[in-house]
Structure formats: C-alpha cells, structure tokens
Amino acid sequence: MDKKPNILLIYTGGTIGMIKDYESGALKAFDFNNLVKSIPELSQLACNIDSVSFDKPLDSSNMNPGHWASIAELINENYTVYDGFVVLHGSDTMSYTGSALSFMLENLDKPVILTGSQLPIGDLRTDAKENLITSIQIAALQEKGKPVIREVGLYFEYKLYRANRTTKINAEHFQAFNSPNYPPLIESGVHLKVYNEYIQKPKSIRRLKVHTRLNTNVAILKIFPGLNESVLNSVLNIPNLRAIVLETYGAGNAPIEKWFLVCLRKAIDRGLHIVNVTQCSGGSVIMGQYETSRALAKMQVINGKDITTEAAITKLMYMLGSNISSKLFKTIFETSLRGEMK
Ligand code: ASP
C-alpha cells in the first residue's frame, strides 16, 4: 500500500511562476504547467503531488478576500484526500493571505504552507526551487502518522514561520519575511530543525470549519506627527466603517491632545472598534505604560498587544464577518485565536 503523504499544490500566482515579457520587460504570470516542468526534482520527493491552479494566476497585489475564500474552499474541498497543502503565492501580500487563512480555517489540523520567491523559477539564481521543495517536504512531514505542522505556515529562505506572525520586510533580499514577535517553527539547514515547543497543537479534534464571510468595512490608520483633526475625522467617519487598526508609536502611545482624544471617543461611542497596534517592527503595545496610552485604555480602545498589522486587519474582517456581538468584541479580539498574539 502506498503510504506516501498526498500533497496538493495550489498555485495562485506570484513571481515564482512568472516570466519576462520580452517586449515590455515586465514580469507577468504564466501557465502553471511550466512551473512543474521547471523542477524535475519534484518527482524525487517522498510524497504524491497534485496541483491545481487559479484560472488566472495573480500578482498578489491583486489578491482580495474573494481570492482568500477561493483558497480556503479549495482546501476544504480537498481536505480529506490530502495530508498537506502548499500555496504558491506572490510575496507582496502573502502575510495578509496567511493571516486571513489562519482565521478562516478553524480547527485546522493539517499543514497549509504558503511560499513564493523573489526571483522567477526559471531564473538562474532563483530562490524558488529551495522554497518550493522545502515547503513540500514540510507539508509532508509526519510523526506517528500525524502531520507535524497543523497550522498555516509561511516558508521563505530557510525558515518556516507561523503565517499570522509574519510581515514582508524586504523587496529584494531573499530573506523577504520576518516574524518579529514569534520564533520560527522550523529551520532548514542540512537537516530540518523542528521547534516543537512553538508549534500550534490543536486543542481538540473538531471538524474543519471554513469561514469565508469577511467584512471589509475596515481601515488602517498610521498616526504621524502632524496628523490633523480633519484627516483623522474623515477617516473615522467613513460611511459604514466598522473597525480600524490604529498604528500608534512605540508601546501603543498616541497624542493626548484634546481634539485627538475627543475624535476617538466619539467614534467609539458610535460603535467603531479601534485596535491599538504598534507601528514599530517588533515588540508589544502595553496600554497604560505611558500617560500617552492611558487615555486610550480608559476609552476602551482594544489592546492589539504584539499582533502584526496584517493579522489585526484580517482578524477584524473575520470577526466582523462572524457577527461577534459588540459587547464581546474587545474581549475576543484581545484573545489569541490562532496563536496570532500573546
Ligand atoms: N509582485 C509579486 C507578487 O506579490 C512579488 C512576488 O511574487 O514576490 O505577486
């Protein structure tokens, strides 16, 4: 009997499968079959690999929640047949997709590994082959017949991270991602080094539940010295806006000028959910540590702790889509649902 794990590759687009248009010089997505042809090494892996491709592969800048839903549905439809999933995706919005999928796939107990590359697969110096081959190996990794990874991961340049902890940090280095507040789950060297203590273990064996209803009436506002009342008010009064990620300074600090606090207070009274996330690339919001965050804590601004902006905005879309009651919203947001915050 063939006991090799079955892996499904889902090709959504991105540089990994792009070619150069010789007339314009621009990179454009190409047919997935060429990707498999480009890596004959895939046949040496100890797993069965099937693939499915988006009809129109996308540059990930064109991804939206509808595409996230398509990926989630593909995983759902194939969940019982496959032991692991590898999603090939452009790096630009990969952290958003990875974060969104982590919330959309409730009770996930199989690996979903997102990967891509900085250089196209056909390029002589490409990083695509290593990223793809190791991602498949990780998706196929099992211990006592159970997958080692049972969450949504992002593999890039020798490291597997929890996807909802990642952020894209560099537009040209092969090491394009970082996970500022959570250690890697696996490091790839001569051997795959698995850090079991950091891997999410499903709390109970429940059926996979896929949530595809997301609410996009959300916004991100990064504060800056000079932000004026009219700009702040315009954002907070966007029609139908339900929630906002407020990127603050340092450990969650913001001006204590009266007009600023009054604008926020009024928005919260109207029912807007405001999440305090730091605009620093690492570390955590600590509400109340400074005078400049005490006022926010007092007016019931939600504490985003050490969550990334990518995870915060997708968590908001997911929670609003799930019609969480306003009363419970703050408590649930401040609770780690998929290991996305401490
Ligand atoms: N623009 C590309 C994308 O995100 C970049 C990449 O694939 O890394 O689709």
CSV table of C-alpha atoms in Angstrom, one decimal, residues 38 41 52 63-64 98 100 125 130 134 137 149 160 172 174 197 207 222 237 264 267 274 276 280 309 323 329 341:
chain,number,residue,atom,x,y,z
A,38,SER,CA,10.9,23.6,-14.5
A,41,GLU,CA,13.4,17.3,-8.8
A,52,VAL,CA,-4.4,22.9,-9.0
A,63,MET,CA,-5.5,39.5,-4.2
A,64,ASN,CA,-8.6,40.3,-2.2
A,98,GLY,CA,-1.6,33.7,5.5
A,100,ALA,CA,-6.6,35.6,6.8
A,125,ARG,CA,19.8,32.4,-9.3
A,130,GLU,CA,14.5,25.7,-2.4
A,134,THR,CA,11.3,22.5,1.3
A,137,GLN,CA,8.8,18.5,2.4
A,149,ILE,CA,2.6,21.2,11.3
A,160,LEU,CA,9.0,28.3,8.4
A,172,GLU,CA,14.8,42.5,-2.8
A,174,PHE,CA,15.9,36.6,-0.5
A,197,GLU,CA,7.6,23.8,21.6
A,207,ARG,CA,-14.1,19.2,12.2
A,222,LYS,CA,-0.9,55.1,10.9
A,237,ASN,CA,-16.3,59.0,9.7
A,264,LEU,CA,-11.6,58.7,19.0
A,267,ALA,CA,-16.1,57.2,17.2
A,274,ILE,CA,-10.4,50.7,17.4
A,276,ASN,CA,-4.1,49.7,19.1
A,280,CYS,CA,7.3,49.5,15.4
A,309,THR,CA,-1.0,44.9,11.3
A,323,ASN,CA,-21.1,38.9,13.7
A,329,PHE,CA,-15.8,42.1,20.6
A,341,MET,CA,-0.8,37.3,19.6
